[in-house]
mmCIF file of C-alpha atoms in Angstrom:
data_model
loop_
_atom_site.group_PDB
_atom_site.id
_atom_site.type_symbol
_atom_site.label_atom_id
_atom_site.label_comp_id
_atom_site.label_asym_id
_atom_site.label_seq_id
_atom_site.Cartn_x
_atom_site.Cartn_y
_atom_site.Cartn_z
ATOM 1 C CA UNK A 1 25.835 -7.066 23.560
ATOM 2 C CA UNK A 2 27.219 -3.735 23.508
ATOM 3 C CA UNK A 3 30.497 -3.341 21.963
ATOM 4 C CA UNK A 4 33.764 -1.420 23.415
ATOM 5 C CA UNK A 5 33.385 1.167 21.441
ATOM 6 C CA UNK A 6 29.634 1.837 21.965
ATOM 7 C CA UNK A 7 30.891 1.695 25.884
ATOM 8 C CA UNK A 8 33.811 3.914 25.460
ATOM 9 C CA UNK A 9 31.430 6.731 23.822
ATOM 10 C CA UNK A 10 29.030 6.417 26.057
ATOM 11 C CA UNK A 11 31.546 7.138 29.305
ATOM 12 C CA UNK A 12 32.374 10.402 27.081
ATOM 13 C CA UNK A 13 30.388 13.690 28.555
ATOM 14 C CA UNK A 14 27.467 14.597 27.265
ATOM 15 C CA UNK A 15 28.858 18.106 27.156
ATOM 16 C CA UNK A 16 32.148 16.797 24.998
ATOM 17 C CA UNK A 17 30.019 14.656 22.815
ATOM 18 C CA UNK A 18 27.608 17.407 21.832
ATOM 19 C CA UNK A 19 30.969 19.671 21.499
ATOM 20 C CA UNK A 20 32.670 16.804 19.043
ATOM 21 C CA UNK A 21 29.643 16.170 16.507
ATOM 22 C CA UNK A 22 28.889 19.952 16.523
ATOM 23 C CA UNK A 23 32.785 21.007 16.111
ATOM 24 C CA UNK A 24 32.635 23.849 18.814
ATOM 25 C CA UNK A 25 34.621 24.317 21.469
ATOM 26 C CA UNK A 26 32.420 24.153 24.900
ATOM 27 C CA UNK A 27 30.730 26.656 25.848
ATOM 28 C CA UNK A 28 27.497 27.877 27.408
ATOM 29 C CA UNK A 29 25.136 26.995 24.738
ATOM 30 C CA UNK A 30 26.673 23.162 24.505
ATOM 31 C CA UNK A 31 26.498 23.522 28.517
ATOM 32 C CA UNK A 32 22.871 24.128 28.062
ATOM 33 C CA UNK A 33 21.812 21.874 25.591
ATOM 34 C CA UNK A 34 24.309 18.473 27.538
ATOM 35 C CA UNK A 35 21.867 19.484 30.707
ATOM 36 C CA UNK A 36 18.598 19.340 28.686
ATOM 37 C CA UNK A 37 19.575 16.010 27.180
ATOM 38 C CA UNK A 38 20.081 14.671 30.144
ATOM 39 C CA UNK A 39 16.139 14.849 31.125
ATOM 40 C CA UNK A 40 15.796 12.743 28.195
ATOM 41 C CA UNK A 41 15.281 8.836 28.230
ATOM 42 C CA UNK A 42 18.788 6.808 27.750
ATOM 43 C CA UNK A 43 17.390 5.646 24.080
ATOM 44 C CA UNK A 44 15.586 9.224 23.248
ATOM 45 C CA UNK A 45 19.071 10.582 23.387
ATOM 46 C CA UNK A 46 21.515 8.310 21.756
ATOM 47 C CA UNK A 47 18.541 8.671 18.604
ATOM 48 C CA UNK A 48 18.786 12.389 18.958
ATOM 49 C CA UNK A 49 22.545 12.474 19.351
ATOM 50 C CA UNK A 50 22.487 10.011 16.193
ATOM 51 C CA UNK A 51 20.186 12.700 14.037
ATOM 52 C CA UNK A 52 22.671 15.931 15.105
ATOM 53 C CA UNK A 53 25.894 13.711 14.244
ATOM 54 C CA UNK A 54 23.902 12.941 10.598
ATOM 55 C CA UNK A 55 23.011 16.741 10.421
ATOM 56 C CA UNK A 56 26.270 18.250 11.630
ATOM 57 C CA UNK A 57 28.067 16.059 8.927
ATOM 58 C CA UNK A 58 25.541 17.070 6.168
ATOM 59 C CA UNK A 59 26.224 21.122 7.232
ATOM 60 C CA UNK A 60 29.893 20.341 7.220
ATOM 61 C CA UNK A 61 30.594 18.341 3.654
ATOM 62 C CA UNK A 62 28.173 21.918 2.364
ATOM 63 C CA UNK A 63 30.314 24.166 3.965
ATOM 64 C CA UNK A 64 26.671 25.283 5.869
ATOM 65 C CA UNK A 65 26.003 26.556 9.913
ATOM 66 C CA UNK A 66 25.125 23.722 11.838
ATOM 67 C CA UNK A 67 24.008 25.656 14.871
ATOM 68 C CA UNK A 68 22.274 28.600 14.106
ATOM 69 C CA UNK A 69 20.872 26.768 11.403
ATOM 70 C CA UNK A 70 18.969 28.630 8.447
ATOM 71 C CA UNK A 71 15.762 27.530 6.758
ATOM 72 C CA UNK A 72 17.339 26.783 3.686
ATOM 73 C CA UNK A 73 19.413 24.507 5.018
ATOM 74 C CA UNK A 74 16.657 22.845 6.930
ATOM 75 C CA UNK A 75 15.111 22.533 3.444
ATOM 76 C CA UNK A 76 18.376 21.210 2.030
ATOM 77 C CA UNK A 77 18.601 18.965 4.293
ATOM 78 C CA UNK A 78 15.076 17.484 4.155
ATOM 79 C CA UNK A 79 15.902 16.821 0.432
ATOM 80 C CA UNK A 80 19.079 15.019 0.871
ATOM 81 C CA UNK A 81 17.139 12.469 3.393
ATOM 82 C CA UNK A 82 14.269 12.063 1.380
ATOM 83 C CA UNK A 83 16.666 10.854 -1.603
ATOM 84 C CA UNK A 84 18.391 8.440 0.083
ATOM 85 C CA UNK A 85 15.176 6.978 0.565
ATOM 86 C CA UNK A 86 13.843 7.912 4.128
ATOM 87 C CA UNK A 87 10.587 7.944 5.069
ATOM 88 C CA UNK A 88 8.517 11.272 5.469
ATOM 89 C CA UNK A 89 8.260 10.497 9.089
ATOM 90 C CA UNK A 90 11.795 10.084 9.901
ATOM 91 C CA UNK A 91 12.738 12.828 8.178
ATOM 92 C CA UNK A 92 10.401 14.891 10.402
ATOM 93 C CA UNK A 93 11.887 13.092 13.374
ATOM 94 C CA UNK A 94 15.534 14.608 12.181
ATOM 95 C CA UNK A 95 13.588 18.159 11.614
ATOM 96 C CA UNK A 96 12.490 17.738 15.093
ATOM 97 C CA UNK A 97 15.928 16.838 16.287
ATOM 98 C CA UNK A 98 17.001 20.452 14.970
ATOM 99 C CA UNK A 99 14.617 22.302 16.491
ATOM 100 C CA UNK A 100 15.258 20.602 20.173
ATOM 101 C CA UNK A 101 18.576 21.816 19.223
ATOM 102 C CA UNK A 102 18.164 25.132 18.374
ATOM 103 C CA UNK A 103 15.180 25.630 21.581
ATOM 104 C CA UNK A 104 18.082 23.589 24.117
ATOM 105 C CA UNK A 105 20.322 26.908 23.048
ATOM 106 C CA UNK A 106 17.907 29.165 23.317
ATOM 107 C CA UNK A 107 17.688 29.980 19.391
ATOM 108 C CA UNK A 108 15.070 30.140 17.367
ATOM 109 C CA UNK A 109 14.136 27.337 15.478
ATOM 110 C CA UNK A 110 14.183 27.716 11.510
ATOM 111 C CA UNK A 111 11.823 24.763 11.747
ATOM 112 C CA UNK A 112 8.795 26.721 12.153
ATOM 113 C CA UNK A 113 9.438 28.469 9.075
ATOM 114 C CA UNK A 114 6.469 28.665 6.621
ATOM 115 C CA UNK A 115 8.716 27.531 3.778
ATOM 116 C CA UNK A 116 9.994 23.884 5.762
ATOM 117 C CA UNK A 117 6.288 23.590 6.832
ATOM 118 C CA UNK A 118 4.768 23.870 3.654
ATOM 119 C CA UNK A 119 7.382 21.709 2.175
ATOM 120 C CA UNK A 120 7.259 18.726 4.757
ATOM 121 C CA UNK A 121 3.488 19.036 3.716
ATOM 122 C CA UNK A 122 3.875 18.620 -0.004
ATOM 123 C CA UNK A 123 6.162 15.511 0.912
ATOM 124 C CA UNK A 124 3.584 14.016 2.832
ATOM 125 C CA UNK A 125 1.278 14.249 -0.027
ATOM 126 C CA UNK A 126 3.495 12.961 -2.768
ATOM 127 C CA UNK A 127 4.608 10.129 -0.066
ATOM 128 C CA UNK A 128 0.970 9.271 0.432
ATOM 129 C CA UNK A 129 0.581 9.627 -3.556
ATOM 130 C CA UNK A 130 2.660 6.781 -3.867
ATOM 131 C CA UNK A 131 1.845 4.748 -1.634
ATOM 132 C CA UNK A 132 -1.888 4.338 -2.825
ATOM 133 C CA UNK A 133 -0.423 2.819 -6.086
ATOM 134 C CA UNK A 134 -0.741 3.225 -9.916
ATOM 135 C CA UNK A 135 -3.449 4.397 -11.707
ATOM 136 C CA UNK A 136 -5.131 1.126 -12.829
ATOM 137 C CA UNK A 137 -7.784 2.449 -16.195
ATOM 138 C CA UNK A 138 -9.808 1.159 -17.787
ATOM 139 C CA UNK A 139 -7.536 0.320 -20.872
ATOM 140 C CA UNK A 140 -3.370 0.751 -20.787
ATOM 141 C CA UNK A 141 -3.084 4.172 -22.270
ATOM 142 C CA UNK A 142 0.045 5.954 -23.331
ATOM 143 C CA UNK A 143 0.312 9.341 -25.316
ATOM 144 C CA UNK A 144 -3.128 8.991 -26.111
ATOM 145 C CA UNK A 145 -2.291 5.340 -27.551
ATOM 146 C CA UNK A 146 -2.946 1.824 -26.049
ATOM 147 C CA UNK A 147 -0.323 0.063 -24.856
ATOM 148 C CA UNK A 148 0.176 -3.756 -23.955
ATOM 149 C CA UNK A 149 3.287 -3.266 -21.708
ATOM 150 C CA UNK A 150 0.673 -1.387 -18.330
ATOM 151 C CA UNK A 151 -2.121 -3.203 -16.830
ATOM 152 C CA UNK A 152 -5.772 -2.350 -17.058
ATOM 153 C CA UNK A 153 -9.107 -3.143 -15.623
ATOM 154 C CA UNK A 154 -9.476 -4.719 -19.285
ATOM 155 C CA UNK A 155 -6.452 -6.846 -19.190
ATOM 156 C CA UNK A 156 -7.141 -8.041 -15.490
ATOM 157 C CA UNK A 157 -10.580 -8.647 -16.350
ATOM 158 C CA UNK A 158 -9.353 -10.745 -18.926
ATOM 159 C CA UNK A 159 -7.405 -12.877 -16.784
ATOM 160 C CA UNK A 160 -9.976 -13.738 -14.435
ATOM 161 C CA UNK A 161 -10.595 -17.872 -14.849
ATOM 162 C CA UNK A 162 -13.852 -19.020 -15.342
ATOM 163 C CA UNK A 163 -14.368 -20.530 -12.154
ATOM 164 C CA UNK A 164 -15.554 -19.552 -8.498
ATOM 165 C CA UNK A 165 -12.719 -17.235 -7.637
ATOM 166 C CA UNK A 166 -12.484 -15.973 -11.158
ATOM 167 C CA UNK A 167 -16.365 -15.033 -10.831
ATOM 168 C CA UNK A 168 -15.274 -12.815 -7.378
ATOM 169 C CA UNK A 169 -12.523 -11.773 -8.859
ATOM 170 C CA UNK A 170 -14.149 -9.792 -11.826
ATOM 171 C CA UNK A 171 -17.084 -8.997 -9.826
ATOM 172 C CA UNK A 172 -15.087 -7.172 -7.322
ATOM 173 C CA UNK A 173 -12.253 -5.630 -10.072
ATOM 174 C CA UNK A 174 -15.291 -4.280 -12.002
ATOM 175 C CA UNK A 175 -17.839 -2.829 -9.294
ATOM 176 C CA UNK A 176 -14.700 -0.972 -7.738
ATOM 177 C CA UNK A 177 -13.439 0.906 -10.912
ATOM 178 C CA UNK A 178 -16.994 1.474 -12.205
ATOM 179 C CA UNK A 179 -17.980 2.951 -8.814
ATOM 180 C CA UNK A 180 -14.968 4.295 -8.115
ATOM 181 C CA UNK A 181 -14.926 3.048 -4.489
ATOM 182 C CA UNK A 182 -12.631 3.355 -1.987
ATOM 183 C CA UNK A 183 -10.505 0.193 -0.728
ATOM 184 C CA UNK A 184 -12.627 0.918 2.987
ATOM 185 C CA UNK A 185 -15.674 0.969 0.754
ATOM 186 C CA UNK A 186 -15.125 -2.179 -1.018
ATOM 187 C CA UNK A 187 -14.478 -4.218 1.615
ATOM 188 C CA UNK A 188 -17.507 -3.312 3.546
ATOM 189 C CA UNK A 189 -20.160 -3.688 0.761
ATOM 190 C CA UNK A 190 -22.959 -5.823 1.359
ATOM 191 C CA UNK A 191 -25.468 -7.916 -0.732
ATOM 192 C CA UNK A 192 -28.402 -6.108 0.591
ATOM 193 C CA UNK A 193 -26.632 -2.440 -0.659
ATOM 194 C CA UNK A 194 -26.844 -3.455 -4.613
ATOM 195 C CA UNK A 195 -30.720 -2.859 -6.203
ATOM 196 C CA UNK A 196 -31.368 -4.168 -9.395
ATOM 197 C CA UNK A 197 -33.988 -3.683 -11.486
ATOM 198 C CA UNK A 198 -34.395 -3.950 -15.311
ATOM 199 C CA UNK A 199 -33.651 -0.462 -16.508
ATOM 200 C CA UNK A 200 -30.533 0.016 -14.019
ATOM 201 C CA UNK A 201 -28.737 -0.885 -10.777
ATOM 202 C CA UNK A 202 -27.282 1.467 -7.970
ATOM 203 C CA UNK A 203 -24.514 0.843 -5.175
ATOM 204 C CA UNK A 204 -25.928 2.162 -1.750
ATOM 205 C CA UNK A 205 -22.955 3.583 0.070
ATOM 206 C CA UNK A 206 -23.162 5.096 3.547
ATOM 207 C CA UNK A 207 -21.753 8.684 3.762
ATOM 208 C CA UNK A 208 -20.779 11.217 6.377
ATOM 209 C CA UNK A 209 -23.513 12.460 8.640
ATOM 210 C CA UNK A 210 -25.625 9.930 8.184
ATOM 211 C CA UNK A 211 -26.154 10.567 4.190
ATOM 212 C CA UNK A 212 -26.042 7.708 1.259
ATOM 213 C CA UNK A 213 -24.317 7.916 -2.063
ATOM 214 C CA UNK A 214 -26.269 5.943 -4.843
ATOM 215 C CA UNK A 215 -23.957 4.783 -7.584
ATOM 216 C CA UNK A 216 -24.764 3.519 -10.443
ATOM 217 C CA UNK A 217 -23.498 0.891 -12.291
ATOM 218 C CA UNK A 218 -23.538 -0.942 -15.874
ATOM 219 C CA UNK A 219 -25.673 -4.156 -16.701
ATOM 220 C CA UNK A 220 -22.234 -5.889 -17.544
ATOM 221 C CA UNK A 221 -21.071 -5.248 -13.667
ATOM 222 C CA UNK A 222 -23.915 -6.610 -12.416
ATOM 223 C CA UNK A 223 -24.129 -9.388 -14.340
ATOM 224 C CA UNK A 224 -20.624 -10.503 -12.744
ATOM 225 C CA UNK A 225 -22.132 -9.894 -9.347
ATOM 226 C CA UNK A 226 -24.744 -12.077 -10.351
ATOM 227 C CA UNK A 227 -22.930 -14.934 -11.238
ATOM 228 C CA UNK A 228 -20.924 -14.889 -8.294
ATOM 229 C CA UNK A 229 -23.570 -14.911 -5.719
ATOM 230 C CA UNK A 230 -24.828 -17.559 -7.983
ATOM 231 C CA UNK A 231 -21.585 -19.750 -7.748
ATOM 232 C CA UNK A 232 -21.199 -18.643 -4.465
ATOM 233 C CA UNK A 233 -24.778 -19.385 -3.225
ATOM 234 C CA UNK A 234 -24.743 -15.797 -1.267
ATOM 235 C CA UNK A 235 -28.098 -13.779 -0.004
ATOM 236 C CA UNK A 236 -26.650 -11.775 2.311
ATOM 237 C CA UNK A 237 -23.707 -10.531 4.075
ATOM 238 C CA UNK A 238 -20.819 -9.185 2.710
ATOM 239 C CA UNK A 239 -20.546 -9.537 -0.915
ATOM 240 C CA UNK A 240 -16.690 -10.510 -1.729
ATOM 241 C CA UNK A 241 -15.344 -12.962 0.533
ATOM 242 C CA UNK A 242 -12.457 -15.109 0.774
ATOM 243 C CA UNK A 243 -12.845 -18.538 -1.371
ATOM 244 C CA UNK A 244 -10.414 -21.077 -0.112
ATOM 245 C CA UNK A 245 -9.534 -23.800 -2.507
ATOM 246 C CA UNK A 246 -8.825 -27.704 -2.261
ATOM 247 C CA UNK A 247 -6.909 -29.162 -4.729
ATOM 248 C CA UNK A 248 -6.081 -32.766 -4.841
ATOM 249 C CA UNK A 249 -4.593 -34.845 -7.670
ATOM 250 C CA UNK A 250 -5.751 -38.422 -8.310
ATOM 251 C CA UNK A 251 -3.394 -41.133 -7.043
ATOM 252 C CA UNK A 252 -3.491 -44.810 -8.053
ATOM 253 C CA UNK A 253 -4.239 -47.516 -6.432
ATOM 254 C CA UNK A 254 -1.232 -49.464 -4.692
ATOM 255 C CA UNK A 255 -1.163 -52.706 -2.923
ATOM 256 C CA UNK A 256 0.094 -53.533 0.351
ATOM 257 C CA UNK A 257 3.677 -53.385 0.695
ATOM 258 C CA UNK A 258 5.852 -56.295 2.705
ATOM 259 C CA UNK A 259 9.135 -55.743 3.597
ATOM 260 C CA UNK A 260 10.845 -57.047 0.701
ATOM 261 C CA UNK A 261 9.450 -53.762 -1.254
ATOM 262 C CA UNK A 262 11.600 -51.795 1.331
ATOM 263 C CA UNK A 263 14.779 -50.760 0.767
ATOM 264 C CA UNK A 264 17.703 -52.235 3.379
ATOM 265 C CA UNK A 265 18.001 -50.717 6.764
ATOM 266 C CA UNK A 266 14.383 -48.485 5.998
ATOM 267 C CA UNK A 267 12.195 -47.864 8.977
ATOM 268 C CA UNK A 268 8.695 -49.715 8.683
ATOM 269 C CA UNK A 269 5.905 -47.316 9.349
ATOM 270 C CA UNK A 270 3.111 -49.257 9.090
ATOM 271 C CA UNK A 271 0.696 -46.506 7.859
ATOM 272 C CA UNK A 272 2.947 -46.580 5.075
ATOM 273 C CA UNK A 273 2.737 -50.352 4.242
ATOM 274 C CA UNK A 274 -1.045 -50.519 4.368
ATOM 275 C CA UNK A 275 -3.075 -50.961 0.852
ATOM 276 C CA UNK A 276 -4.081 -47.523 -0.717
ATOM 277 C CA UNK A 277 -6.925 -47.169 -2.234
ATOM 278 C CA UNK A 278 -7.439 -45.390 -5.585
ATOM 279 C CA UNK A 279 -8.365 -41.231 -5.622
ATOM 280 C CA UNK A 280 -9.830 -39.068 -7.995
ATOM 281 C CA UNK A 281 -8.597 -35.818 -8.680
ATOM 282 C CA UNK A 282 -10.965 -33.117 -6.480
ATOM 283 C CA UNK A 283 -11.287 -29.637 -6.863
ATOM 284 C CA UNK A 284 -13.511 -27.782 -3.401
ATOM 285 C CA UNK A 285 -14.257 -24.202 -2.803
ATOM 286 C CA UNK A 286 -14.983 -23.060 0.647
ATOM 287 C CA UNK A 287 -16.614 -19.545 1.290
ATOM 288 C CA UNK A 288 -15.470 -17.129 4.115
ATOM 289 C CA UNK A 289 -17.861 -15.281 6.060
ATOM 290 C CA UNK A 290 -15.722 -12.217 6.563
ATOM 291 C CA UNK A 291 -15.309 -9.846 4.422
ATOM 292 C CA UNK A 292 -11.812 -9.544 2.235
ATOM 293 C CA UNK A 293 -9.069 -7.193 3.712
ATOM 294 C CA UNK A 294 -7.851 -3.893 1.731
ATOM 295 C CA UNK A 295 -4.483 -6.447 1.700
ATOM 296 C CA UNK A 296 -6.289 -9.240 0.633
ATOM 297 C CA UNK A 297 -7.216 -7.176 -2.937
ATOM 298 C CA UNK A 298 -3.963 -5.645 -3.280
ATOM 299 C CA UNK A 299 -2.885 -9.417 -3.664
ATOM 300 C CA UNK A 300 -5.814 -10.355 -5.730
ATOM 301 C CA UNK A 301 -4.693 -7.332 -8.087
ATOM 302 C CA UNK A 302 -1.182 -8.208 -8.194
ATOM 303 C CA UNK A 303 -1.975 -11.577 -8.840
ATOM 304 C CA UNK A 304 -4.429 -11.009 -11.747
ATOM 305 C CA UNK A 305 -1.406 -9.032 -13.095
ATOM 306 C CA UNK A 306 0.561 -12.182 -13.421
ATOM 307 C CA UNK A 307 -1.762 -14.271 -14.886
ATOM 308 C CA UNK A 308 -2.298 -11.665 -17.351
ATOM 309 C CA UNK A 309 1.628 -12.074 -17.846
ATOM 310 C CA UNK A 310 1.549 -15.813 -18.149
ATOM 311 C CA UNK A 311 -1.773 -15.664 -20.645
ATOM 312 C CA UNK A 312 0.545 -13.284 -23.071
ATOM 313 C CA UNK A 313 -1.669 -10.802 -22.209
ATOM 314 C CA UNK A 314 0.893 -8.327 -21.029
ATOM 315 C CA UNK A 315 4.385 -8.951 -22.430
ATOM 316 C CA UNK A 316 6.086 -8.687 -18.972
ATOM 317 C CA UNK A 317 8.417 -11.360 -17.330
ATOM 318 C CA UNK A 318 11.139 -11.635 -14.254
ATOM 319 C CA UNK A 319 12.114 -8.528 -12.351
ATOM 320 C CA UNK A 320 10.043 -5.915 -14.627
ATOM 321 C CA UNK A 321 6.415 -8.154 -13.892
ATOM 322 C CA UNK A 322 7.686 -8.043 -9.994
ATOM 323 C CA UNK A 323 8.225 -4.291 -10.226
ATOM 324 C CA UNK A 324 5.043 -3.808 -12.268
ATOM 325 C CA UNK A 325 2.968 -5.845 -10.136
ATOM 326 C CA UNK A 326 4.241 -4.112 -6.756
ATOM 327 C CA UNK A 327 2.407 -0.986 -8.008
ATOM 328 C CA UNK A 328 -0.727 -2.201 -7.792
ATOM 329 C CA UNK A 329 -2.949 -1.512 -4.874
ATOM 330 C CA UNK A 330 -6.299 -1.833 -3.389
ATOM 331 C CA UNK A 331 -6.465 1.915 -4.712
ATOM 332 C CA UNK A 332 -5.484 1.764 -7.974
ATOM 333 C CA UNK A 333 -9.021 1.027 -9.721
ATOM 334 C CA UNK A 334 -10.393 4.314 -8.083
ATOM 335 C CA UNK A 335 -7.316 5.936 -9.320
ATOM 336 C CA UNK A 336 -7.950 4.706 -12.875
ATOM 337 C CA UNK A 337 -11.462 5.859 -12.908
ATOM 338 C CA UNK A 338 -10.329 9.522 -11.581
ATOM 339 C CA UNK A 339 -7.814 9.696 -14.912
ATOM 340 C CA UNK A 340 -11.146 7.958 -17.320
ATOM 341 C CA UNK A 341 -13.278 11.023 -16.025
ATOM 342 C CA UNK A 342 -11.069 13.365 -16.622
ATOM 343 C CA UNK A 343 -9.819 12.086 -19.870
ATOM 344 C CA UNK A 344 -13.317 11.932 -21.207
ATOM 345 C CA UNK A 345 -14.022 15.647 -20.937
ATOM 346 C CA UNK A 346 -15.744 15.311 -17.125
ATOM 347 C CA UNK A 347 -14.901 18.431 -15.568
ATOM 348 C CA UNK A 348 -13.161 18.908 -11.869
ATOM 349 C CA UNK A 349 -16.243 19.623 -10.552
ATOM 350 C CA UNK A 350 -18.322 16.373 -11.966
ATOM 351 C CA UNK A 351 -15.614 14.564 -11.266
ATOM 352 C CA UNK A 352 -15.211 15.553 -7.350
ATOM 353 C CA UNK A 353 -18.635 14.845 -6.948
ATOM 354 C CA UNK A 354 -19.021 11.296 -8.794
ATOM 355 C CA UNK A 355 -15.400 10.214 -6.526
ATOM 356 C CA UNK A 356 -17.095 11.844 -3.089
ATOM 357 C CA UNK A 357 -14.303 14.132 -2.227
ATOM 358 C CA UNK A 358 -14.789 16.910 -0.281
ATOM 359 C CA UNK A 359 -12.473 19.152 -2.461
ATOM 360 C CA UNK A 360 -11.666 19.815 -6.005
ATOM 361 C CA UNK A 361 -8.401 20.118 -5.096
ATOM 362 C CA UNK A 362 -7.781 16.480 -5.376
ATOM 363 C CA UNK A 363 -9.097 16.156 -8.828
ATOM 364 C CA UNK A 364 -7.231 18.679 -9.477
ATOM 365 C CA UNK A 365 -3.868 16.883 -8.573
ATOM 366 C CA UNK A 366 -4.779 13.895 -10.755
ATOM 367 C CA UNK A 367 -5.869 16.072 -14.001
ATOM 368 C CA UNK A 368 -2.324 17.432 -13.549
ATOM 369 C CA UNK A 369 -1.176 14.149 -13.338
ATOM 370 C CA UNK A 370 -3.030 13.007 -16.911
ATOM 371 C CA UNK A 371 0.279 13.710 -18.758
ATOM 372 C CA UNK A 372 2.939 11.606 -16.171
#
């Protein structure tokens, strides 16, 4: 329900509402700008009005021009939003708010400069940075030290139980940081793209225009993807699937009740008052035939991180293990491997190529990022 207040500023003007969160008196320009928002949809325009009102304020506690604008207050501005936690895409949709703005009065737009562009850029990257998750190695490294307090491949691997799942579980974590495959990638591997032989095994992975990347990978990899197709009883199709499990705990035997065994004024429910016969403890895996989900490793990862925690492997508890474990993504092993190449001496160029990126740019970024 809409409130009074919402209705009282809503019977306000257009023109006297643009004129209030701008402070200006009225004048052609506000004229001009009231008749363009009026083209726009009821809830296009209260979201616009909402973004000048949070930019006008922002110009006014600086002591800044609202309207002309300048691109350094655009830039300002983008900061401020992006620390109180907003999302690269709404602050473009506030950036885009000024430069309606500025075009509805027939200014030019600071907007467009190259400076805001290339800086809403660089926020997109470090946004998308993050949001692929931490860097999961090989081992937890720290100033060129181990360390027990990150997780790594060698910890998770650790963690992994011994029985079906487990089997998947270190299959999958291993053939994704030793191939350095993308989530996409890993999901979509089949049986019939791993060759074996007894000198080596390779990772067929379809490419762009129709060519095929042939990874390689250690004995110790595919001897986990043996024993889970093993376990599993898998010749074909995709290679890590969902394993549901069935856990029941044995349960006595118990005679029939009467209704002296029930307490006064308790309904009789005569399933309930029926013998029961005695049952074993049971333990069933049952095998998907899809293919996991990027999500559906992002949870496996975070999970392996907490029964790392619970083994002792990685002295983590409470809110730090939460925060710890939120890092982790479906990303992270490929990550990891990036920071193993380049730790070991692998050049940008090896590096780009053994990844499949299409520029050395982004083994570039993470190299810089060895030391963070």
């Amino acid at each position: 329900m809409t409130s009074m207040a919402a209705k009282g500023e809503a019977s306000v003007p257009l023109e006297l509402r643009l004129a209030d969160i701008l402070d200006r008196e009225r004048d052609a320009e506000i004229a001009g700008a009231a008749r363009a928002l009026l083209v726009l949809p009821p809830n296009s325009r209260m979201a616009l009005l909402s973004d000048l009102r949070s930019f006008a304020d922002f110009c006014a506690e600086g002591a800044r021009a609202c309207l002309p604008t300048e691109a350094a207050t655009v830039l300002a501005y983008a900061d401020w939003l992006a620390g109180a936690g907003k999302k690269v895409a709404t602050v473009r949709r506030h950036l885009s708010s000024i430069a309606w703005l500025h075009k509805a009065v027939g200014s030019a737009s600071p907007c467009t400069d190259p400076l805001v562009r290339q800086h809403m850029s660089a926020m997109s990257r470090q946004q998308r940075s993050a949001s692929q998750g931490s860097r999961l190695r090989y081992d937890a490294i720290a100033d060129g030290k181990q360390q027990r307090l990150a997780p790594s491949v060698s910890l998770l691997l650790r963690a992994c139980g011994k029985d079906l799942q487990g089997a998947r579980d270190a299959a999958m974590l291993s053939l994704a940081y030793e191939c350095g495959l993308r989530p996409s990638e890993l999901v979509a591997v089949r049986i019939e793209q791993v060759e074996r032989n007894r000198q080596a095994a390779w990772l067929h992975i379809p490419g762009r225009n129709g060519m095929e990347s042939k990874l390689m990978f250690s004995a110790a990899v595919g001897e986990r993807i043996d024993r889970w197709l093993a376990l599993a009883g898998l010749e074909s199709g995709p290679l890590f699937r969902r394993v549901m499990i069935d856990r029941r705990k044995a349960r006595p035997a118990r005679a029939a009740r009467t209704i002296a065994d029930l307490a006064p004024n308790a309904r009789v429910d005569p399933s309930q008052m029926a013998a029961r016969p005695a049952q074993s403890a049971r333990l069933r895996y049952r095998i998907g035939a899809d293919p996991l989900t990027v999500h559906g490793i992002t949870h496996i990862l975070r999970r392996l991180m907490r029964s790392a925690a619970s083994q002792g492997l990685i002295p983590l508890t409470g809110k730090a293990l939460d925060q710890a474990a939120a890092t982790l993504s479906a990303h992270s092993p490929r990550l990891g491997r990036a920071q193993d190449l380049l730790a070991a001496g692998e050049g940008i160029g090896p590096v780009t190529e053994t990844l499949r990126w299409r520029s050395k740019v982004t083994a570039a970024r993470h190299a810089k990022r060895m030391g963070e």
